[in-house]
Amino acid sequence: MIDRRTLCGAAMGIAAMSALSACGGQEGGSQGGAETVPASWLKCRVGKLSEIDPLLVQDRAGLQVLSAVFTPLMRFDANGELVPGAALSCAVSDDACTFTFKLPEHAVFHNGERVTASSFKIAWERLVRAIPSGESASDAEPVFGRWGSLLHLVDGYAALRAGRASEMVGLRCPDDATFVVTLTQPCPYFDHVTAHPALGPVPAAALADPEAFALKPVGNGPFALKYPWERGRGVMLASFADCVIGAPLAAGVLLDPMADTVAAYKQFRAGNIDITDVPVDQLSDAEDIATPAPDGRSMAVDARLAHGVEGGLLYLSLNCVSGVFSRPEMRRAACLSVDREALCRKVLKFSGEPALGPISPRVAEIQPWDACTYDPEGSLQLVEAAKIAALQNDPVEGEGSAEEGTETDAPLPDPLDLDIDLIYRKGGTGARVVAHVVRDLEAAGFSVKTEALDTDDFVKRYRSAEFDCALRTLEPPVPALEEIADELLTYDRSSAGISVYRDERLDHVLAEARRTIDVATRRALIQDALSMAGESLPLIPLAHPAYTKIASDRVAASAVDASGKIDLFASELV
């Protein structure tokens, strides 16, 4: 068993580590400096790294490792298109509830063991079960991995998660080359979900010795760990020529978990790192030494600077049932009041791009919401008009008349309540984002009270609808239009999207989209749903996260995906 304290720390993403000096390479099983890394290997900086096991990974740095070590059933290519990964093909039933994946017979893990349908069944059920602990207390709170919830639609998910079953009945392996997944409700885009790197297969050794697997996961991806990972140090990945999708272009990769972006950029300038993020105060320097990539994501010898938008969303979730935002015109007024350009430039320092709707242009080209246009005058006019309407429709009780001794020129109380409670999570850039949004809202006539909450308190307040608006971030597990729209707009998915809003027409359109197999028809339905949401405004889009990465002149080609990760499979040295 793995020590429970370690697991809980991993589940919360707070495993401690020391900074990696220089490039922190590994050679001969020992830790060393950058000079010990083979010259033919690519050296990439990732953020603070806590875990590298699919069961325990919580952060983007961990996902970068998973995307190199594991190949899931499907994957997204350099253009963001869904293509086969470990599977040869995927067949969807007429009711969009059953997915049949055919696997190649020659696929193997890094240890030479064959990858079969059972390898995926083991991996997926491992993610859904409560993480084993060394504690004997029967009332101990169960701890779960982050990515098991990706499988919530699979038949048997709830029973396995609750410990009422030993397996998921919706996962079947008729033979070694056939993996059948049955869902509890239609979801024609479930194949997109299977592209998540945490859903790759694992060998039986992951269950037999979980501690060893956590430090040296054995996968089927284009790279294999050369040595067990030592916490706080770099991850050394050697090319795996027998990967089912082909051998990678680089002989190996060192992933350097430097938490400090500024320090990492200095190491880049010193020639010790090949690809890194660019800190805000070094943007001018980066532009002086590298030409921007025309598409914002594909780095090459003559275009080594990539700046682009990711698939996520920073937004305000609104309480549309009670309070000021129960009035549609007030939601629109608030949306029009936000200066997104200034937010991204002054507060996010170009780590975000203005959101003109909930869907990032990196995911799909969707008609912008007109309410996301910065229009402070229009916002103020809506508020003033609402005040006048409220006075006309709700005269002040006891107003009286001059004959009754009431002063006719006395100011009338304002019956329109413009007080807003805005909650947000502590830490990160939340406080600065909120300060900017509050200034814009108050300029439109709103009165805003803010509360910074710990994560547990934030979730509790959000789910109990004790707020007027809440600052939230959506990091979609896969860059799929359907998945993002579902997360943000479906009433019963409130853990990620909107909790105090329901439109039966919108629910109907989204439900129809989930039943529609034809991609063009389904996306037209989603566009209709997004247009409806753009009118009713249950949320206020603020910004899409953005990245700025630079490659050294040793790099011939590389790319950044919609989640901000480096495509290591397609990365090549000169």
XYZ file of C-alpha atoms in Angstrom:
574
model
C 0.000 0.000 0.000
C 1.037 3.591 -0.593
C 1.220 5.814 2.467
C -2.042 7.755 2.778
C -0.334 10.993 3.653
C 1.602 10.835 0.399
C -1.565 10.097 -1.552
C -3.566 12.891 0.005
C -0.714 15.266 -0.735
C -0.675 14.100 -4.331
C -4.441 14.420 -4.632
C -4.199 18.046 -3.558
C -1.156 18.716 -5.748
C 1.063 19.917 -2.899
C 3.918 17.427 -2.911
C 7.082 19.246 -1.807
C 10.194 19.425 -3.961
C 13.388 21.376 -4.294
C 14.282 23.469 -7.333
C 16.288 21.725 -10.034
C 19.672 23.345 -10.517
C 20.554 24.153 -14.127
C 18.910 21.396 -16.154
C 19.222 18.646 -13.558
C 19.953 15.776 -15.933
C 20.213 12.096 -15.029
C 22.790 9.755 -16.434
C 23.954 6.360 -15.275
C 21.184 6.366 -12.723
C 22.566 9.395 -10.871
C 21.543 13.006 -10.738
C 23.792 15.560 -12.323
C 23.985 18.857 -14.137
C 22.987 19.783 -17.653
C 26.324 18.527 -18.973
C 25.276 14.932 -18.189
C 22.305 15.106 -20.586
C 23.069 13.604 -24.028
C 23.469 16.288 -26.671
C 20.907 14.516 -28.842
C 18.187 15.003 -26.236
C 15.645 17.806 -26.068
C 15.539 19.790 -22.824
C 12.164 21.306 -21.914
C 11.101 23.278 -18.898
C 7.822 22.282 -17.272
C 6.266 23.780 -14.175
C 6.385 22.425 -10.653
C 6.042 18.655 -10.890
C 4.224 16.777 -8.111
C 3.390 13.343 -9.564
C 3.857 11.371 -12.787
C 1.425 8.475 -12.220
C -1.937 8.871 -14.071
C -3.702 8.025 -10.805
C -1.987 10.847 -8.905
C -1.289 13.576 -11.463
C -3.108 16.823 -10.723
C -1.276 19.525 -12.643
C -0.235 20.495 -16.158
C 3.382 19.511 -15.581
C 2.241 15.997 -14.721
C 0.039 15.886 -17.811
C 3.073 16.818 -19.901
C 4.769 13.670 -18.621
C 1.676 11.531 -19.205
C 1.330 12.730 -22.804
C 4.855 11.473 -23.485
C 4.669 8.173 -21.581
C 1.149 7.040 -22.533
C -0.787 6.816 -25.793
C -4.563 6.694 -25.179
C -7.101 5.133 -27.533
C -7.497 8.353 -29.515
C -5.350 11.472 -29.675
C -5.333 14.994 -31.092
C -2.895 15.708 -33.891
C -0.913 18.920 -34.424
C -3.973 20.568 -36.006
C -6.243 19.657 -33.112
C -8.056 16.954 -35.091
C -9.058 13.707 -33.399
C -7.105 10.754 -34.842
C -6.478 7.150 -33.778
C -3.944 6.654 -31.028
C -3.552 3.206 -29.487
C -6.730 2.133 -31.291
C -6.885 1.301 -34.970
C -10.519 2.369 -35.211
C -13.587 3.366 -33.227
C -17.157 2.345 -34.090
C -20.121 4.119 -32.502
C -23.527 2.462 -32.082
C -26.677 4.039 -33.511
C -27.787 5.120 -30.040
C -24.352 6.675 -29.290
C -24.088 4.593 -26.123
C -21.596 1.921 -27.189
C -18.072 2.479 -28.513
C -16.038 -0.386 -29.915
C -12.294 0.160 -30.228
C -10.128 -2.178 -32.284
C -6.516 -2.521 -31.125
C -3.443 -3.627 -33.083
C -1.941 -6.989 -32.197
C 1.644 -5.724 -32.219
C 1.280 -2.941 -29.608
C 3.533 -3.303 -26.564
C 4.365 -1.519 -23.322
C 7.827 -0.154 -22.611
C 8.616 -3.424 -20.778
C 7.727 -5.506 -23.832
C 4.402 -6.755 -22.469
C 1.578 -6.718 -25.003
C -1.055 -3.967 -24.797
C -4.503 -5.586 -24.841
C -8.072 -4.498 -24.211
C -7.640 -5.608 -20.604
C -4.792 -3.106 -20.252
C -7.294 -0.281 -20.783
C -9.870 -1.857 -18.494
C -7.278 -2.125 -15.722
C -6.174 1.466 -16.252
C -9.652 2.986 -16.290
C -10.930 1.091 -13.277
C -7.758 2.012 -11.407
C -8.620 5.683 -11.925
C -12.191 5.291 -10.676
C -11.542 3.303 -7.488
C -10.702 5.050 -4.248
C -6.932 5.290 -3.869
C -5.685 2.563 -1.480
C -4.319 3.763 1.842
C -2.345 2.290 4.671
C -4.884 3.454 7.242
C -7.048 0.871 8.950
C -9.845 3.196 10.063
C -13.039 2.155 8.344
C -14.451 5.685 8.473
C -11.473 7.285 6.746
C -12.473 9.714 4.016
C -11.805 8.080 0.607
C -9.399 9.821 -1.735
C -9.861 9.654 -5.505
C -7.655 10.533 -8.434
C -8.581 13.600 -10.450
C -9.194 11.953 -13.804
C -11.559 9.118 -12.918
C -14.478 11.513 -13.341
C -13.782 11.575 -17.076
C -15.486 8.171 -17.088
C -18.631 9.202 -15.218
C -20.856 8.175 -18.135
C -19.497 4.610 -18.281
C -21.979 2.026 -17.009
C -20.889 0.903 -13.562
C -18.876 4.033 -12.750
C -20.952 4.991 -9.691
C -20.978 1.465 -8.260
C -17.214 1.041 -8.562
C -16.494 4.487 -7.138
C -18.773 3.776 -4.157
C -17.157 0.401 -3.553
C -20.338 -1.528 -4.345
C -18.729 -3.347 -7.284
C -15.313 -4.709 -8.169
C -15.392 -3.610 -11.813
C -17.283 -1.425 -14.272
C -19.855 -3.447 -16.176
C -19.638 -0.960 -19.040
C -16.092 -2.066 -19.897
C -15.816 -5.345 -21.813
C -12.974 -7.172 -23.523
C -14.434 -9.769 -25.948
C -10.869 -10.508 -27.047
C -7.402 -8.994 -26.675
C -7.894 -6.695 -29.658
C -11.424 -5.450 -28.883
C -12.355 -2.975 -26.161
C -16.076 -2.187 -25.783
C -17.329 0.766 -23.724
C -21.024 1.135 -22.855
C -22.393 4.422 -21.516
C -25.469 5.095 -19.413
C -26.628 7.832 -21.783
C -25.848 8.925 -25.348
C -22.582 10.780 -25.874
C -21.410 10.593 -29.495
C -18.249 12.542 -28.697
C -17.051 10.195 -25.951
C -14.213 9.197 -28.291
C -12.822 12.712 -27.723
C -12.727 12.024 -23.987
C -10.639 8.886 -24.560
C -7.863 11.106 -25.952
C -6.980 12.328 -22.464
C -3.417 11.185 -21.605
C -4.495 9.838 -18.188
C -6.699 7.259 -19.963
C -3.793 5.386 -21.519
C -3.339 1.676 -20.735
C -1.315 0.307 -17.830
C 0.201 -3.144 -17.306
C -0.734 -5.400 -14.402
C 2.394 -4.196 -12.589
C 0.564 -0.950 -11.786
C -1.658 -2.940 -9.413
C 1.003 -5.368 -8.198
C 3.514 -2.697 -7.104
C 1.838 0.747 -7.064
C 4.735 2.422 -5.251
C 7.272 1.439 -7.902
C 4.827 2.314 -10.688
C 4.240 5.792 -9.220
C 7.949 6.612 -9.646
C 8.502 4.808 -12.939
C 5.211 4.413 -14.812
C 5.327 1.873 -17.605
C 3.275 3.056 -20.566
C 2.908 2.568 -24.295
C 3.777 6.110 -25.390
C 6.568 7.476 -27.582
C 8.882 7.949 -24.590
C 9.821 5.691 -21.658
C 11.293 6.686 -18.310
C 14.994 5.874 -18.347
C 15.246 5.864 -14.549
C 12.801 6.024 -11.633
C 11.851 9.616 -10.956
C 13.322 11.305 -7.883
C 10.992 13.949 -6.498
C 12.204 17.449 -7.105
C 14.370 16.417 -10.040
C 14.001 16.171 -13.776
C 12.256 13.395 -15.652
C 14.440 11.673 -18.232
C 12.559 10.091 -21.123
C 14.151 7.885 -23.777
C 12.674 7.389 -27.235
C 10.499 4.248 -27.562
C 10.817 3.021 -31.118
C 8.033 0.440 -30.793
C 5.322 2.975 -29.935
C 2.112 2.161 -31.789
C 1.933 5.667 -33.310
C 5.568 5.521 -34.411
C 8.931 6.530 -33.027
C 9.336 10.142 -31.874
C 11.689 12.459 -33.742
C 13.875 13.205 -30.706
C 16.206 10.579 -29.201
C 15.118 11.605 -25.734
C 13.695 14.405 -23.607
C 14.616 15.896 -20.257
C 11.632 17.537 -18.567
C 12.920 20.118 -16.106
C 10.416 20.995 -13.333
C 11.651 24.523 -12.633
C 8.852 26.355 -10.856
C 10.340 29.826 -11.458
C 9.697 30.984 -15.030
C 12.259 33.789 -14.754
C 14.990 31.394 -13.601
C 14.058 28.978 -16.377
C 14.357 31.733 -18.995
C 17.825 32.586 -17.691
C 18.801 28.948 -18.122
C 17.377 29.107 -21.643
C 19.495 32.155 -22.451
C 22.515 30.308 -21.046
C 21.907 27.453 -23.455
C 20.832 24.913 -20.835
C 17.157 24.596 -21.894
C 15.746 24.185 -25.392
C 12.074 25.095 -24.832
C 10.648 27.200 -22.019
C 7.891 29.662 -21.135
C 8.691 33.339 -21.549
C 8.183 35.508 -18.441
C 6.297 38.759 -18.915
C 9.295 40.976 -18.269
C 11.277 39.159 -20.967
C 8.772 39.404 -23.813
C 10.736 42.148 -25.559
C 13.941 40.157 -25.247
C 12.251 37.047 -26.669
C 10.881 39.040 -29.603
C 14.376 40.366 -30.312
C 15.930 36.908 -30.589
C 13.101 34.859 -32.126
C 10.537 35.295 -34.891
C 6.883 34.598 -33.929
C 5.271 31.471 -35.335
C 2.628 32.520 -37.916
C 0.003 30.123 -36.522
C 0.943 30.837 -32.904
C 1.739 27.218 -32.105
C 4.190 25.622 -34.563
C 7.823 26.407 -33.774
C 10.520 26.000 -36.422
C 14.081 27.142 -37.114
C 12.840 30.440 -38.564
C 9.883 30.852 -36.163
C 10.916 29.954 -32.644
C 8.477 32.060 -30.612
C 4.961 30.662 -30.066
C 2.196 32.773 -28.563
C -1.322 31.419 -28.735
C -4.595 30.918 -26.979
C -5.522 27.751 -25.093
C -8.866 25.986 -24.894
C -9.845 27.092 -21.395
C -11.929 29.955 -20.049
C -11.767 32.445 -17.173
C -15.299 33.620 -16.457
C -17.896 34.850 -13.968
C -20.621 32.360 -13.118
C -23.850 34.175 -12.248
C -26.704 33.473 -9.860
C -29.600 33.914 -12.265
C -32.338 32.962 -9.806
C -31.995 35.468 -6.980
C -30.357 38.827 -6.502
C -29.420 41.437 -9.065
C -28.509 38.913 -11.783
C -31.966 37.405 -11.811
C -32.687 40.301 -14.169
C -31.429 39.573 -17.732
C -30.707 43.239 -18.438
C -28.415 43.379 -15.392
C -26.474 40.366 -16.631
C -26.030 42.108 -19.954
C -25.021 45.368 -18.280
C -22.372 43.577 -16.247
C -21.028 41.768 -19.321
C -20.780 44.969 -21.352
C -18.966 46.763 -18.518
C -15.832 44.556 -18.506
C -12.791 45.828 -20.389
C -11.290 42.490 -21.420
C -8.448 44.007 -23.426
C -7.209 45.925 -20.386
C -7.683 42.860 -18.190
C -5.454 40.741 -20.410
C -2.875 43.466 -20.960
C -2.564 45.009 -17.499
C -3.552 42.195 -15.144
C -2.875 38.927 -16.935
C 0.183 40.385 -18.658
C -0.581 38.636 -21.960
C -1.098 35.266 -20.277
C -4.705 35.591 -21.422
C -6.584 36.690 -24.537
C -9.950 38.521 -24.415
C -12.877 36.085 -24.478
C -15.547 37.165 -26.949
C -17.582 34.109 -26.003
C -17.165 30.936 -23.965
C -15.449 28.898 -26.692
C -11.782 29.510 -27.410
C -10.909 30.074 -31.090
C -8.284 27.361 -30.575
C -11.153 24.865 -30.144
C -13.679 26.090 -32.717
C -14.755 29.208 -34.606
C -18.012 30.217 -32.930
C -20.090 33.340 -33.402
C -18.969 35.894 -30.760
C -21.390 37.087 -28.094
C -22.197 40.748 -28.746
C -22.482 41.344 -24.980
C -18.752 40.607 -24.676
C -17.980 43.863 -26.489
C -16.649 46.520 -24.127
C -19.371 49.156 -24.002
C -19.315 51.118 -20.715
C -21.858 53.669 -21.953
C -24.258 50.958 -23.037
C -23.802 49.221 -19.686
C -24.519 52.404 -17.741
C -27.594 53.112 -19.871
C -29.017 49.665 -19.106
C -28.502 50.202 -15.385
C -30.069 53.663 -15.444
C -33.023 52.424 -17.480
C -33.534 49.599 -14.998
C -33.517 52.093 -12.127
C -36.195 54.211 -13.789
C -38.299 51.154 -14.570
C -37.971 49.954 -10.992
C -39.143 53.321 -9.647
C -42.141 53.348 -11.986
C -43.170 49.783 -11.227
C -42.361 49.767 -7.539
C -43.267 53.147 -5.953
C -41.834 53.708 -2.498
C -44.239 52.712 0.251
C -45.462 55.708 2.293
C -44.341 58.226 -0.283
C -47.378 60.370 0.505
C -48.050 63.828 -0.899
C -47.294 67.487 -0.196
C -50.644 67.906 1.532
C -49.673 65.156 3.955
C -46.491 66.949 4.868
C -44.100 65.014 2.624
C -41.325 66.984 0.943
C -41.899 66.629 -2.792
C -38.248 67.391 -3.670
C -36.781 64.762 -1.300
C -34.694 62.061 -3.122
C -36.542 58.824 -3.561
C -34.959 55.615 -2.285
C -33.691 53.354 -5.068
C -35.798 50.151 -5.195
C -33.302 48.470 -7.549
C -30.787 46.467 -5.528
C -27.409 46.654 -7.278
C -25.383 45.021 -4.486
C -23.236 42.085 -5.662
C -21.413 39.399 -3.671
C -18.448 38.201 -5.738
C -16.599 35.144 -4.457
C -13.287 33.765 -5.687
C -10.598 31.303 -4.661
C -7.560 32.527 -2.765
C -4.198 32.462 -4.488
C -2.906 32.991 -7.985
C -4.050 36.006 -9.953
C -7.628 35.835 -8.622
C -7.402 38.925 -6.428
C -5.985 41.074 -9.238
C -8.552 39.835 -11.752
C -11.355 40.533 -9.288
C -10.024 44.036 -8.536
C -10.117 44.864 -12.252
C -13.624 43.445 -12.726
C -14.901 45.262 -9.625
C -13.685 48.615 -10.965
C -15.550 48.024 -14.219
C -18.731 46.868 -12.501
C -18.751 49.786 -10.080
C -18.242 52.228 -12.964
C -21.509 50.853 -14.358
C -23.321 51.517 -11.075
C -23.015 48.185 -9.267
C -21.838 47.924 -5.667
C -19.541 44.932 -5.200
C -18.474 43.076 -2.064
C -15.718 40.513 -2.639
C -14.733 37.441 -0.636
C -11.569 35.375 -1.093
C -12.256 31.809 0.029
C -10.310 28.608 0.548
C -11.154 25.973 -2.041
C -13.438 23.955 0.254
C -15.389 27.034 1.334
C -15.603 28.268 -2.246
C -17.066 24.972 -3.466
C -19.525 24.904 -0.568
C -20.741 28.446 -1.237
C -20.936 27.817 -4.960
C -22.950 24.628 -4.689
C -25.340 26.158 -2.163
C -25.821 29.200 -4.462
C -24.791 31.660 -1.746
C -23.296 34.190 -4.139
C -24.239 36.634 -6.882
C -21.239 35.906 -9.064
C -18.191 33.695 -8.770
C -14.846 33.872 -10.548
C -14.164 30.483 -12.107
C -11.692 28.852 -14.466
C -12.550 26.028 -16.824
C -9.615 23.891 -17.930
C -11.248 21.395 -20.299
C -9.719 17.930 -20.028
C -9.920 17.636 -23.820
C -10.153 20.497 -26.365
C -13.529 19.464 -27.755
C -16.349 21.911 -28.505
C -18.996 19.458 -27.294
C -17.271 18.775 -23.994
C -16.730 22.470 -23.205
C -20.291 23.496 -24.082
C -21.614 20.619 -21.995
C -19.460 21.573 -19.004
C -20.460 25.227 -19.098
C -24.133 25.114 -20.017
C -25.669 21.833 -18.869
C -27.690 22.273 -15.711
C -26.655 19.006 -14.017
C -22.933 19.564 -14.626
C -22.836 22.438 -12.125
C -19.553 21.400 -10.519
C -17.806 22.907 -13.536
C -20.287 25.291 -15.081
C -23.325 27.210 -13.978
C -25.130 26.241 -10.805
C -27.972 28.742 -10.488
C -29.491 28.878 -13.924
C -31.784 26.674 -15.922
C -33.339 27.119 -19.336
C -35.413 24.154 -20.479
C -35.028 25.169 -24.127
C -31.267 25.191 -23.758
C -31.336 21.835 -21.956
C -33.410 20.395 -24.805
C -30.968 21.555 -27.500
C -27.952 20.244 -25.590
C -29.679 16.916 -24.996
C -30.420 16.668 -28.718
C -26.768 17.370 -29.489
C -25.717 14.536 -27.172
C -27.895 12.150 -29.206
C -26.650 13.302 -32.608
C -23.889 11.244 -34.200
C -23.465 13.342 -37.363
C -20.729 15.846 -36.506
C -22.007 18.729 -38.664
C -25.549 18.443 -37.322
C -24.340 18.127 -33.749
C -22.129 21.186 -33.982
C -24.966 23.192 -35.522
C -27.075 22.306 -32.486
C -24.287 23.370 -30.163
C -24.001 26.643 -32.033
C -27.748 27.141 -31.456
C -27.263 26.418 -27.749
C -24.380 28.865 -27.516
C -26.422 31.540 -29.297
C -29.242 31.047 -26.800
C -26.783 31.337 -23.929
C -25.350 34.465 -25.530
C -28.779 36.075 -25.236
C -29.577 34.941 -21.691
C -25.965 35.291 -20.400
C -25.820 32.783 -17.524
C -22.080 33.484 -17.387
C -19.721 36.294 -18.321
C -16.654 35.208 -20.340
C -13.520 37.138 -19.407
C -10.422 35.601 -20.980
C -8.949 32.501 -22.543
C -5.599 31.433 -21.061
C -2.638 32.021 -23.367
C 0.933 30.788 -23.540
C 4.219 32.248 -24.767
C 6.986 29.706 -25.359
C 10.334 29.973 -27.036
C 12.640 27.372 -28.597
C 16.409 27.510 -28.927
C 18.205 27.386 -32.255
C 18.853 23.688 -31.587
C 15.159 22.980 -32.203
C 14.136 22.173 -35.773
C 10.439 21.727 -35.022
C 7.988 21.611 -32.126
C 4.422 22.665 -31.364
C 2.126 23.676 -28.524
C -1.243 21.958 -28.140
C -4.588 23.478 -27.064
C -3.802 22.686 -23.422
C -0.512 24.561 -23.481
C 1.630 21.401 -23.508
C 4.601 20.807 -25.804
C 3.982 18.159 -28.456
C 7.054 16.101 -27.613
C 6.203 13.422 -30.176
C 6.567 15.963 -33.001
C 9.579 17.795 -31.526
C 12.890 17.501 -33.339
C 16.402 18.838 -32.937
C 18.395 20.310 -35.813
